[in-house]
Coordinates of C-alpha atoms and ligand atoms in Angstrom, one line a residue:
M1 CA -0.1 0.1 -0.2
K2 CA 1.6 3.5 -0.6
K3 CA 2.8 5.1 2.3
I4 CA 1.0 8.3 2.9
S5 CA 1.4 10.9 5.0
L6 CA 0.6 11.3 8.4
L7 CA -1.1 14.4 7.7
C8 CA -2.9 13.3 5.0
F9 CA -3.9 10.0 6.8
V10 CA -5.4 12.8 9.9
L11 CA -7.1 14.6 6.7
L12 CA -8.4 11.2 5.3
I13 CA -9.9 10.3 9.1
S14 CA -11.6 13.6 9.0
F15 CA -12.8 13.9 5.8
A16 CA -14.5 10.7 6.6
A17 CA -15.8 11.8 9.9
I18 CA -16.6 15.0 8.1
A19 CA -18.7 13.4 5.6
Q20 CA -20.9 11.2 8.0
N21 CA -23.1 14.2 9.2
N22 CA -25.9 15.5 6.7
L23 CA -25.8 18.6 8.6
I24 CA -26.5 21.8 7.1
T25 CA -23.9 24.8 8.7
N26 CA -24.6 28.8 8.5
I27 CA -28.5 28.5 8.8
P28 CA -28.9 32.3 9.7
N29 CA -27.2 33.5 6.4
R30 CA -29.3 30.9 4.1
K31 CA -32.4 31.4 2.5
T32 CA -35.0 30.2 4.5
V33 CA -38.9 30.8 5.7
T34 CA -39.5 30.4 9.4
L35 CA -42.0 28.2 11.1
N36 CA -42.0 29.7 14.0
G37 CA -45.1 31.0 16.1
K38 CA -47.5 29.3 17.5
W39 CA -48.6 25.5 17.4
Q40 CA -51.5 23.8 17.8
Y41 CA -50.7 20.6 19.9
I42 CA -51.7 17.6 22.1
V43 CA -50.6 16.0 25.3
D44 CA -50.3 12.3 25.0
P45 CA -48.3 11.0 28.0
Y46 CA -49.8 7.7 26.9
E47 CA -48.2 7.9 23.7
T48 CA -51.6 7.1 22.2
G49 CA -50.6 8.8 19.1
F50 CA -48.2 7.1 18.5
Y51 CA -48.7 3.2 19.6
D52 CA -51.3 1.1 19.6
Y53 CA -53.0 -0.3 22.2
R54 CA -51.3 -3.5 22.3
Y55 CA -47.9 -0.5 22.9
K56 CA -46.9 -1.2 19.1
E57 CA -45.9 1.3 16.9
L58 CA -48.4 2.8 14.8
N59 CA -47.4 2.7 11.1
E60 CA -48.6 5.4 8.3
K61 CA -51.4 4.0 7.4
N62 CA -53.1 3.9 10.7
G63 CA -55.3 6.6 10.6
G64 CA -54.9 7.0 14.7
A65 CA -51.2 8.5 14.5
Y66 CA -51.3 12.1 15.6
W67 CA -49.3 12.6 12.7
N68 CA -52.1 12.1 10.7
T69 CA -55.0 14.8 9.8
D70 CA -57.6 15.5 12.3
V71 CA -60.1 16.2 10.1
P72 CA -62.4 12.9 9.9
A73 CA -62.8 11.5 6.2
N74 CA -66.4 12.1 6.8
K75 CA -69.1 12.4 9.7
T76 CA -68.9 8.4 10.1
A77 CA -65.6 8.6 10.2
L78 CA -64.2 7.5 13.6
N79 CA -61.2 10.2 14.6
E80 CA -60.1 10.6 18.4
H81 CA -57.3 13.5 17.9
S82 CA -57.5 17.3 17.4
Y83 CA -55.5 19.8 17.1
T84 CA -56.9 23.5 18.3
D85 CA -56.6 27.0 18.8
K86 CA -57.5 26.1 22.3
N87 CA -54.2 24.8 23.0
M88 CA -51.6 26.3 21.2
L89 CA -47.1 26.7 22.4
Q90 CA -45.0 28.9 21.2
V91 CA -42.1 27.7 19.1
P92 CA -39.3 28.6 19.9
G93 CA -39.7 28.0 23.2
D94 CA -40.0 25.5 26.3
W95 CA -43.4 24.7 27.2
N96 CA -42.9 24.5 30.6
H97 CA -42.8 28.3 30.9
Q98 CA -45.8 28.7 28.7
D99 CA -48.5 26.8 30.7
P100 CA -48.5 26.1 34.3
K101 CA -49.4 22.1 33.7
F102 CA -46.2 21.6 32.4
L103 CA -44.1 23.2 34.5
Y104 CA -42.8 19.3 36.1
Y105 CA -44.2 17.8 32.5
E106 CA -42.0 15.0 31.2
G107 CA -43.8 13.4 28.1
T108 CA -45.0 13.4 25.1
V109 CA -46.3 16.5 23.4
W110 CA -47.5 16.8 19.3
Y111 CA -46.8 20.3 17.9
K112 CA -48.7 21.1 14.5
K113 CA -48.2 23.5 12.5
S114 CA -50.2 23.6 8.8
F115 CA -48.3 26.0 6.5
D116 CA -49.1 27.1 2.8
Y117 CA -45.8 27.3 1.0
K118 CA -44.0 28.5 -2.9
K119 CA -42.6 26.2 -3.7
P120 CA -38.6 27.3 -5.2
A121 CA -39.0 26.4 -8.9
S122 CA -36.1 24.3 -8.5
G123 CA -33.7 23.1 -5.6
K124 CA -33.9 21.5 -2.3
V125 CA -35.9 22.0 0.6
F126 CA -35.1 20.9 4.2
L127 CA -36.6 21.2 7.5
Y128 CA -34.3 22.0 10.0
F129 CA -35.1 23.0 13.9
G130 CA -31.9 24.8 16.2
A131 CA -33.0 22.5 18.8
V132 CA -35.5 20.4 19.9
N133 CA -35.3 18.4 23.5
Y134 CA -35.0 15.5 24.0
R135 CA -36.6 13.5 21.2
A136 CA -38.0 14.3 17.6
D137 CA -40.3 12.7 15.5
V138 CA -41.4 14.6 12.4
Y139 CA -44.0 13.9 9.7
L140 CA -45.0 16.5 6.8
N141 CA -48.0 15.7 5.3
G142 CA -48.4 12.5 7.2
K143 CA -45.3 11.0 6.0
K144 CA -42.3 10.7 8.6
L145 CA -39.3 12.6 7.7
G146 CA -36.8 11.1 9.8
M147 CA -36.6 10.7 14.2
H148 CA -33.8 13.0 16.3
K149 CA -32.4 12.6 19.8
G150 CA -30.4 15.0 21.7
G151 CA -32.1 18.3 23.2
F152 CA -29.6 20.5 22.3
T153 CA -27.9 20.3 18.9
P154 CA -29.7 21.2 15.6
F155 CA -30.6 19.0 13.1
N156 CA -31.8 19.2 9.1
F157 CA -34.2 16.8 7.3
E158 CA -34.4 16.6 3.2
V159 CA -38.1 17.5 2.3
P160 CA -39.3 14.8 -0.2
A161 CA -39.8 17.4 -3.7
N162 CA -43.5 15.8 -4.3
L163 CA -44.5 16.3 0.0
L164 CA -44.8 19.5 0.3
K165 CA -48.0 21.2 -1.2
E166 CA -49.4 25.0 -2.1
T167 CA -51.3 25.6 1.1
N168 CA -52.3 23.7 3.7
N169 CA -49.0 21.3 4.8
F170 CA -49.7 19.6 7.8
L171 CA -46.3 19.4 10.3
V172 CA -46.4 17.3 13.0
V173 CA -43.7 17.1 15.4
K174 CA -43.3 14.5 18.4
V175 CA -41.4 15.7 21.2
D176 CA -41.0 13.5 24.2
N177 CA -38.5 14.9 27.0
K178 CA -38.8 11.9 29.3
R179 CA -35.4 11.0 30.5
F180 CA -33.8 7.3 30.3
A181 CA -30.7 6.1 31.6
D182 CA -29.1 5.4 28.5
E183 CA -29.7 8.3 26.8
V184 CA -27.4 11.7 26.7
P185 CA -27.7 13.2 29.2
T186 CA -28.3 10.2 31.4
L187 CA -31.4 10.4 34.2
N188 CA -30.0 13.1 36.8
T189 CA -29.3 16.9 36.5
D190 CA -28.7 19.5 38.5
W191 CA -30.5 21.4 36.2
W192 CA -34.4 21.9 34.9
N193 CA -35.7 19.4 31.6
Y194 CA -36.8 22.2 29.7
G195 CA -38.7 20.3 27.1
G196 CA -39.9 21.3 23.4
I197 CA -39.4 22.9 20.5
T198 CA -37.0 25.2 22.0
R199 CA -34.9 26.9 19.0
D200 CA -36.2 28.2 15.3
V201 CA -37.9 26.1 13.1
K202 CA -37.0 27.1 9.4
L203 CA -38.0 25.8 5.6
V204 CA -34.0 26.2 4.2
E205 CA -34.2 26.4 0.6
V206 CA -30.5 25.6 -1.6
P207 CA -30.0 24.7 -5.0
E208 CA -29.9 21.6 -6.1
N209 CA -26.3 21.0 -5.2
F210 CA -25.6 23.0 -3.1
I211 CA -22.5 23.7 -0.4
R212 CA -23.7 21.9 2.9
D213 CA -20.6 23.0 5.0
Y214 CA -17.1 24.6 4.7
F215 CA -14.3 24.9 7.7
I216 CA -12.6 28.7 6.6
Q217 CA -9.9 28.3 10.1
L218 CA -6.5 30.0 10.1
K219 CA -4.4 27.0 9.8
R220 CA -2.1 26.5 13.6
A221 CA 1.4 28.3 13.4
S222 CA 4.2 25.9 14.3
P223 CA 3.3 25.5 18.2
G224 CA 3.9 28.1 20.7
A225 CA 4.7 30.3 17.7
A226 CA 2.3 33.6 16.9
P227 CA 0.4 33.6 13.3
A228 CA 2.5 34.6 10.8
K229 CA 2.6 38.0 8.6
N230 CA 0.2 36.0 5.7
P231 CA -1.1 33.3 8.0
E232 CA -2.3 30.5 6.3
V233 CA -6.0 29.4 6.2
E234 CA -6.3 25.4 6.3
G235 CA -9.9 24.5 6.0
W236 CA -12.2 22.6 3.3
I237 CA -15.6 22.7 1.6
K238 CA -18.7 20.0 1.8
L239 CA -20.7 19.9 -1.0
N240 CA -23.9 18.0 -0.9
Q241 CA -23.2 15.8 -3.2
K242 CA -20.1 14.8 -5.7
P243 CA -19.3 17.8 -8.4
V244 CA -19.9 18.1 -11.9
N245 CA -16.6 18.3 -13.5
G246 CA -14.0 20.8 -13.3
E247 CA -17.0 22.4 -10.9
K248 CA -15.1 26.0 -9.5
L249 CA -15.4 26.1 -5.7
T250 CA -14.2 29.9 -5.0
V251 CA -13.8 31.7 -1.0
E252 CA -13.5 35.5 -1.1
I253 CA -13.2 37.8 1.5
P254 CA -13.9 41.6 0.2
E255 CA -12.4 43.8 2.5
L256 CA -9.2 41.8 2.0
K257 CA -9.2 41.9 -1.9
L258 CA -8.6 38.3 -1.9
K259 CA -10.5 35.5 -4.0
Q260 CA -9.6 32.2 -4.4
Q261 CA -10.8 29.4 -6.6
F262 CA -10.0 25.7 -6.7
T263 CA -11.6 22.3 -8.7
A264 CA -13.4 20.5 -6.5
S265 CA -11.7 17.2 -5.8
D266 CA -14.8 15.4 -4.6
S267 CA -17.9 16.3 -2.1
I268 CA -15.7 17.3 -0.2
T269 CA -12.6 19.4 -1.4
K270 CA -10.1 20.5 0.6
I271 CA -8.7 24.5 0.7
G272 CA -5.4 26.1 1.4
F273 CA -4.6 29.8 0.6
K274 CA -2.5 32.7 2.4
L275 CA -4.1 35.1 3.4
P276 CA -2.2 38.8 3.5
K277 CA -1.8 41.6 6.7
I278 CA -5.1 41.0 8.9
Q279 CA -6.3 42.5 12.2
L280 CA -6.4 39.0 13.9
W281 CA -9.9 38.3 16.1
S282 CA -9.4 38.5 19.9
P283 CA -11.6 39.6 23.1
A284 CA -9.9 42.7 22.7
N285 CA -10.4 43.5 18.9
P286 CA -12.8 41.0 17.6
K287 CA -12.7 41.3 14.3
L288 CA -14.9 39.5 11.9
Y289 CA -14.2 39.4 8.2
R290 CA -17.3 38.9 5.4
V291 CA -16.4 35.4 4.0
I292 CA -18.3 35.0 0.5
I293 CA -18.3 30.9 -0.4
S294 CA -19.6 29.7 -3.5
S295 CA -19.9 26.6 -6.2
N296 CA -21.5 26.5 -9.6
Q297 CA -24.4 27.0 -8.2
D298 CA -24.5 27.8 -4.7
K299 CA -23.3 30.8 -2.7
T300 CA -23.4 31.4 1.0
E301 CA -21.6 34.0 3.0
D302 CA -20.2 34.5 6.5
K303 CA -18.6 36.8 9.1
I304 CA -15.3 34.7 10.4
G305 CA -12.8 36.0 13.0
F306 CA -9.1 34.4 12.5
R307 CA -7.5 33.9 15.2
T308 CA -5.2 31.1 16.2
I309 CA -5.8 29.2 19.9
E310 CA -3.9 26.9 21.5
A311 CA -2.4 24.9 24.8
S312 CA 1.1 25.2 24.6
G313 CA 3.4 24.0 27.7
K314 CA 1.4 25.3 30.6
Q315 CA 0.0 28.2 28.9
V316 CA -2.8 28.7 26.9
L317 CA -2.0 30.6 23.5
L318 CA -4.2 33.3 21.7
N319 CA -2.5 34.3 18.3
G320 CA 1.1 32.9 20.4
K321 CA 0.6 35.3 22.9
P322 CA -0.2 33.9 27.1
I323 CA -3.6 34.5 28.4
F324 CA -5.6 34.5 31.4
M325 CA -9.3 33.1 30.9
R326 CA -11.2 35.3 33.3
G327 CA -14.5 33.4 32.8
I328 CA -18.2 32.4 34.2
S329 CA -20.1 29.5 33.7
I330 CA -23.6 30.1 32.7
H331 CA -26.8 28.1 32.0
G332 CA -29.0 28.6 28.6
E333 CA -31.8 29.7 30.7
I334 CA -33.5 33.6 31.3
P335 CA -34.0 33.4 35.1
Q336 CA -36.5 36.7 34.8
E337 CA -38.9 34.3 32.9
I338 CA -37.8 30.8 34.0
R339 CA -37.7 29.7 30.4
R340 CA -34.8 28.8 27.6
A341 CA -32.7 31.3 26.2
Y342 CA -33.4 30.8 21.8
S343 CA -32.9 35.1 20.9
K344 CA -30.6 37.3 19.9
A345 CA -31.9 39.1 23.0
D346 CA -31.2 36.5 25.3
A347 CA -27.9 36.3 24.3
M348 CA -26.9 40.1 24.5
Q349 CA -28.8 40.1 27.9
L350 CA -26.3 36.8 29.2
L351 CA -23.3 37.7 27.6
G352 CA -23.7 41.4 28.7
Q353 CA -24.0 40.4 32.2
A354 CA -20.5 38.3 31.7
R355 CA -18.6 41.4 30.4
G356 CA -20.3 43.5 33.0
L357 CA -18.4 40.8 35.6
G358 CA -15.6 41.5 33.3
C359 CA -14.8 38.4 31.7
N360 CA -13.4 38.0 28.8
M361 CA -14.7 34.3 28.6
V362 CA -17.7 32.0 29.4
R363 CA -18.5 28.0 29.7
L364 CA -21.4 27.5 28.3
A365 CA -22.6 24.7 30.0
H366 CA -23.4 21.8 30.7
Y367 CA -24.9 21.7 26.7
L368 CA -24.6 23.3 23.3
H369 CA -26.4 27.1 23.9
D370 CA -28.5 28.7 21.3
E371 CA -26.5 29.6 18.2
T372 CA -26.9 33.3 19.0
M373 CA -24.8 32.5 22.1
E374 CA -21.3 31.8 20.3
R375 CA -22.2 34.7 17.3
T376 CA -22.9 37.4 19.7
A377 CA -19.3 36.0 21.6
D378 CA -17.7 36.1 18.2
S379 CA -18.9 39.5 17.5
L380 CA -18.3 41.2 21.3
G381 CA -15.3 39.6 21.6
I382 CA -15.7 36.7 24.6
L383 CA -13.9 33.2 24.0
V384 CA -15.9 30.1 24.9
W385 CA -16.0 26.4 26.6
S386 CA -18.5 24.4 24.2
E387 CA -20.0 21.5 26.0
I388 CA -22.3 18.3 25.3
P389 CA -24.5 16.7 28.1
V390 CA -22.0 14.2 28.9
Y391 CA -22.8 15.0 32.6
W392 CA -21.8 12.7 35.8
T393 CA -22.9 9.3 35.3
I394 CA -23.0 8.4 32.3
D395 CA -23.8 4.6 30.7
F396 CA -19.8 4.5 29.8
G397 CA -20.0 0.5 28.7
N398 CA -23.2 1.2 26.3
K399 CA -21.7 1.7 22.6
E400 CA -25.1 2.8 21.7
V401 CA -24.7 5.3 24.0
L402 CA -20.9 5.9 22.6
N403 CA -22.9 6.8 19.6
K404 CA -25.4 9.1 20.7
A405 CA -22.4 11.4 22.5
K406 CA -20.2 11.0 19.3
A407 CA -23.8 12.0 17.0
Q408 CA -23.9 15.1 19.7
L409 CA -20.6 16.0 19.7
T410 CA -20.1 16.0 15.4
E411 CA -24.0 18.2 15.9
M412 CA -22.1 20.5 18.3
I413 CA -18.7 21.1 16.2
T414 CA -20.5 21.1 13.0
R415 CA -22.5 23.9 13.8
D416 CA -19.6 26.1 15.4
H417 CA -16.3 25.5 14.2
N418 CA -16.3 28.6 12.0
R419 CA -16.9 30.7 15.2
A420 CA -13.6 32.2 16.3
S421 CA -15.4 32.7 19.7
V422 CA -15.1 29.3 20.5
I423 CA -11.8 27.9 21.5
I424 CA -12.6 25.3 23.6
W425 CA -14.4 22.0 23.2
S426 CA -15.7 20.0 26.0
V427 CA -16.5 16.3 26.0
G428 CA -17.7 16.3 29.0
N429 CA -18.9 17.3 33.1
E430 CA -17.5 15.2 36.3
T431 CA -17.7 12.1 34.9
P432 CA -16.7 9.5 37.7
V433 CA -12.7 7.8 36.7
S434 CA -13.2 4.7 35.8
P435 CA -11.1 2.9 33.1
T436 CA -14.5 2.1 31.0
R437 CA -15.7 5.7 31.7
T438 CA -12.1 7.2 30.6
D439 CA -12.1 4.8 27.3
F440 CA -15.6 6.4 26.6
M441 CA -14.2 9.7 27.2
H442 CA -11.3 9.3 25.5
N443 CA -12.9 8.2 22.4
L444 CA -15.2 11.4 22.3
I445 CA -12.0 13.5 22.9
I446 CA -10.1 11.2 19.5
K447 CA -13.7 11.9 17.7
A448 CA -13.2 16.0 18.4
K449 CA -9.8 15.9 17.7
E450 CA -10.7 14.6 13.9
L451 CA -13.0 17.1 13.5
D452 CA -11.2 19.8 14.4
Q453 CA -7.2 20.3 14.9
T454 CA -7.3 24.0 15.6
R455 CA -9.4 24.4 19.1
M456 CA -8.7 23.1 22.4
V457 CA -10.2 20.0 23.8
S458 CA -11.0 19.4 27.8
A459 CA -13.8 18.3 30.0
A460 CA -14.1 19.5 33.9
L461 CA -12.7 16.9 35.1
E462 CA -12.6 14.7 38.6
V463 CA -9.5 16.0 41.5
N464 CA -8.1 13.5 43.9
Y465 CA -8.6 15.0 47.3
S466 CA -6.0 14.6 50.0
A467 CA -6.7 15.9 52.8
L468 CA -3.5 14.6 55.0
K469 CA -1.1 16.9 52.6
N470 CA -3.4 19.7 52.0
L471 CA -2.0 19.7 48.4
N472 CA -5.1 18.4 45.7
E473 CA -4.0 16.9 43.4
V474 CA -5.9 16.5 39.7
N475 CA -4.8 13.7 38.4
D476 CA -7.7 12.1 36.9
P477 CA -6.3 9.6 34.1
L478 CA -8.2 11.5 31.4
G479 CA -6.0 14.5 31.8
E480 CA -3.5 12.4 29.6
F481 CA -5.8 13.5 26.7
V482 CA -6.9 16.5 26.9
D483 CA -4.9 19.5 26.1
L484 CA -6.7 21.4 28.9
V485 CA -6.1 20.3 32.5
A486 CA -10.2 21.7 33.9
F487 CA -11.5 21.0 37.2
N488 CA -14.0 21.5 39.8
E489 CA -13.7 22.7 43.2
Y490 CA -16.1 23.4 45.8
L491 CA -13.5 23.9 48.2
G492 CA -15.1 25.5 51.0
W493 CA -19.1 24.5 49.9
Y494 CA -19.2 21.0 49.6
G495 CA -16.3 20.5 52.2
G496 CA -15.4 22.6 55.0
L497 CA -16.0 26.3 55.7
P498 CA -14.1 28.4 52.6
D499 CA -11.3 29.4 55.4
K500 CA -9.8 25.9 54.0
C501 CA -8.9 27.6 51.3
R502 CA -6.0 29.1 53.3
T503 CA -4.0 26.0 53.6
T504 CA -5.0 24.6 50.3
N505 CA -2.4 23.8 47.1
W506 CA -3.3 22.7 43.8
A507 CA -1.2 20.6 41.4
T508 CA -1.2 17.9 38.2
P509 CA 1.3 15.9 36.8
Y510 CA 0.5 16.9 33.7
N511 CA 2.4 19.0 32.1
K512 CA -0.8 21.3 30.8
P513 CA -2.1 24.4 31.4
L514 CA -4.4 24.1 34.0
F515 CA -8.0 25.3 34.6
I516 CA -10.8 25.8 37.3
S517 CA -14.4 25.1 35.1
E518 CA -16.2 24.9 38.5
T519 CA -16.0 27.1 41.9
G520 CA -19.4 28.5 43.9
A521 CA -21.6 28.8 46.8
G522 CA -25.2 29.3 47.3
A523 CA -26.6 32.3 48.3
K524 CA -30.3 33.6 48.5
G525 CA -30.4 37.3 47.0
G526 CA -31.5 39.8 50.0
F527 CA -30.2 37.3 52.7
H528 CA -28.3 38.8 54.5
A529 CA -26.2 37.8 58.0
D530 CA -23.0 36.8 59.6
S531 CA -20.5 35.2 57.3
L532 CA -20.9 31.8 59.0
T533 CA -24.5 31.9 58.1
R534 CA -24.9 29.2 55.2
F535 CA -27.3 31.3 52.0
S536 CA -26.5 33.9 53.2
E537 CA -25.2 36.6 51.3
E538 CA -22.2 36.9 53.4
F539 CA -21.2 33.8 53.4
Q540 CA -20.9 33.4 49.7
E541 CA -19.1 36.6 49.5
W542 CA -16.6 35.0 51.7
Y543 CA -16.1 31.9 50.1
Y544 CA -15.0 34.0 47.0
K545 CA -13.1 36.5 49.0
E546 CA -11.5 32.9 50.5
Q547 CA -11.1 31.5 47.2
V548 CA -9.4 34.9 45.2
A549 CA -6.2 35.2 47.7
M550 CA -6.2 30.5 47.0
L551 CA -6.0 31.7 43.3
K552 CA -3.5 34.3 44.0
R553 CA -1.3 30.8 45.4
M554 CA -1.9 28.9 41.9
P555 CA 0.7 27.3 40.6
A556 CA 2.0 29.0 37.2
N557 CA 0.1 27.1 34.7
F558 CA -2.9 28.2 36.5
V559 CA -4.8 29.7 33.5
G560 CA -7.7 30.8 34.1
L561 CA -11.6 29.9 36.1
S562 CA -15.2 29.6 35.0
P563 CA -16.8 29.7 38.1
W564 CA -20.5 28.3 38.9
V565 CA -22.5 30.6 38.4
L566 CA -23.6 33.5 37.0
N567 CA -27.3 33.6 37.4
D568 CA -30.0 31.0 39.7
F569 CA -30.6 28.9 37.6
R570 CA -33.7 26.4 37.9
S571 CA -33.1 22.9 39.5
P572 CA -35.4 20.2 40.7
K573 CA -32.2 19.1 43.0
R574 CA -32.3 21.8 45.0
N575 CA -35.5 21.9 47.4
N576 CA -34.4 23.8 50.9
I577 CA -36.6 27.3 51.8
Y578 CA -33.3 29.4 49.7
Q579 CA -33.5 27.4 47.3
E580 CA -37.2 26.1 46.0
G581 CA -36.0 24.6 43.3
W582 CA -33.0 27.3 42.4
N583 CA -29.8 26.2 42.6
R584 CA -28.8 29.7 44.4
K585 CA -25.3 29.8 43.1
G586 CA -25.6 32.9 40.9
L587 CA -23.8 36.3 41.4
I588 CA -26.8 37.0 40.2
D589 CA -30.3 36.1 41.8
D590 CA -33.0 35.6 39.8
K591 CA -34.2 38.7 39.7
G592 CA -31.2 40.1 38.2
N593 CA -29.7 41.7 41.2
K594 CA -26.2 41.4 41.7
K595 CA -25.1 39.8 45.5
K596 CA -21.9 40.9 47.4
A597 CA -19.9 38.1 45.9
Y598 CA -20.3 39.5 42.0
Y599 CA -18.4 41.9 43.5
V600 CA -15.7 40.2 44.7
L601 CA -14.9 38.6 41.5
K602 CA -15.5 41.5 39.6
A603 CA -12.5 43.5 41.6
Y604 CA -10.0 40.2 41.1
Y605 CA -11.1 40.3 37.3
E606 CA -10.1 44.0 37.0
Q607 CA -7.1 42.8 39.1
K608 CA -5.7 40.3 36.6
K609 CA -7.0 42.6 33.4
Q610 CA -4.7 45.2 35.0
S611 CA -1.7 42.9 35.4
A612 CA -2.1 41.8 31.9
E613 CA -2.0 45.4 30.1
N614 CA 1.1 46.9 32.2
Q615 CA 2.7 42.6 31.6
K616 CA 2.1 44.1 27.5
K617 CA 3.4 47.1 28.2
K618 CA 6.8 45.9 29.5
Ligands
GCU701 C1 -21.5 20.5 39.9 C2 -22.3 20.5 38.5 C3 -22.9 21.6 38.0 C4 -23.9 21.9 39.7 C5 -23.1 22.4 40.6 C6 -23.6 22.9 42.0 O1 -20.5 20.8 39.9 O2 -21.0 20.7 37.1 O3 -23.8 21.3 37.0 O4 -24.7 22.3 39.4 O5 -21.7 21.4 41.0 O6 -23.4 21.6 42.4 O7 -23.8 23.5 42.1

């Protein structure tokens, strides 16, 4: 067999991985028709619309199925399901905050949308969902288009040309957010299991042969080096099918008077070219360039920032320079309205709050957030940690579960691999150490690197607390495979009191950058007492003071933190008189009021920012 270089081998592997998924990217800039708005619904806890009375899955011929029209064929016809305007839910939006009867509801809800549609003269039409929690079975005019699992990642189905009608199309989505041990996440999470069609629904119109996806990022310079004066772009363009002979693919960046043409080699074509002098993207200068990608039949444009990011020795280098990540962890929730976040306004609120705290980085926990978050972070200049919900005790020994996690990882990376703000792909959080688990997680890390060699891969690791030596070691075996050694610590909340920090030191056997992905304490906003009283703002404030003092003694490879958490958030696991179904570790309470601890972290970040600027001047 002809010897092929390692790079070609990696590219072949990654092309294979990339070829597999059929997600269409850059949806915000595609030709689309929205199906957002009011949808009729039927609540179906017994799944009567899906199974017969013997609990066998109904098939298309069976009129009783709820994906079928609810209009009886004639007055004697027996039909026992009706979609009416009496029962309407807003899409996008979780169902839990839209009607008190749904507050704790976990089960099936059938959504129905009727719509007229002017079919395009030519080309293809896809049905795109930003996210549906958790399982979605999708039917159009009585035909099944497909099924998707995973509550936080996008998916699309091609709509057969003859299925769409000019008028009165009947779109039905069976949404089921029940939790199961062999799903991702599994049964137990410390967040509210909001159900429903939680993000945008769109018809996407593309030419017969269209650009399904592309990857246009700066090639990493040699390890530890800054990007060259004329940095190199390395990537690929993916068509939905084999190109016609000699088909040309073009990448244009008008502002740089750059136009590069490539001959399409296959459905995926590797591209590479040098850029003239550019403004590199960074939090201080979140420069985005308009980039136009075109093929014979298709053209799509995007806003892309060019930067390099890498873990190099004990440091994290952005554009070749060491950075300290002043971060905060964020849930995809708007606490004031007790609902899932999904809009540009929501992104501006959450990222605006993070900026107000002095952050240059956010950990979007524990699942992929709405695309508006990453695109807004791109323009605001905020670094992003993006994660899939491999959370706590997943069924690590189950191959199917690994495939489900890999599918979500692929969808996450595919949707956002052109976002400059995204610097870390996280494959999970607080997963218990065992060889089976470490293999499982290692497989995900390999997959992430197949899909994207330009970003760091990490996970929130377990800590080996050693009471004796006051030296806590982050020696989780998974540390060997991640680029950034990240861990969660709650020293002084889950274990002892905050002054425990005074005698505690941290270390890791890995010659890698070290990051605290969570630390925090609970406080009921407005509850004031002495600092020894848990859930008082004074206790939380004390906690942060002790943490900040300890952080000043961290080892040299300490590169940042993302405390837990920006806002109080809903959790069914939190039920004392201060919590009332809320995790109260927010630095901002559910009404939007800043707690005392907020100012402790803000001052620390101000000081870090100052010293970084002084460093730069030297
Ligand atoms: C864990 C977990 C979070 C949780 C937090 C807490 O570390 O990762 O999801 O909310 O701790 O206990 O508040």
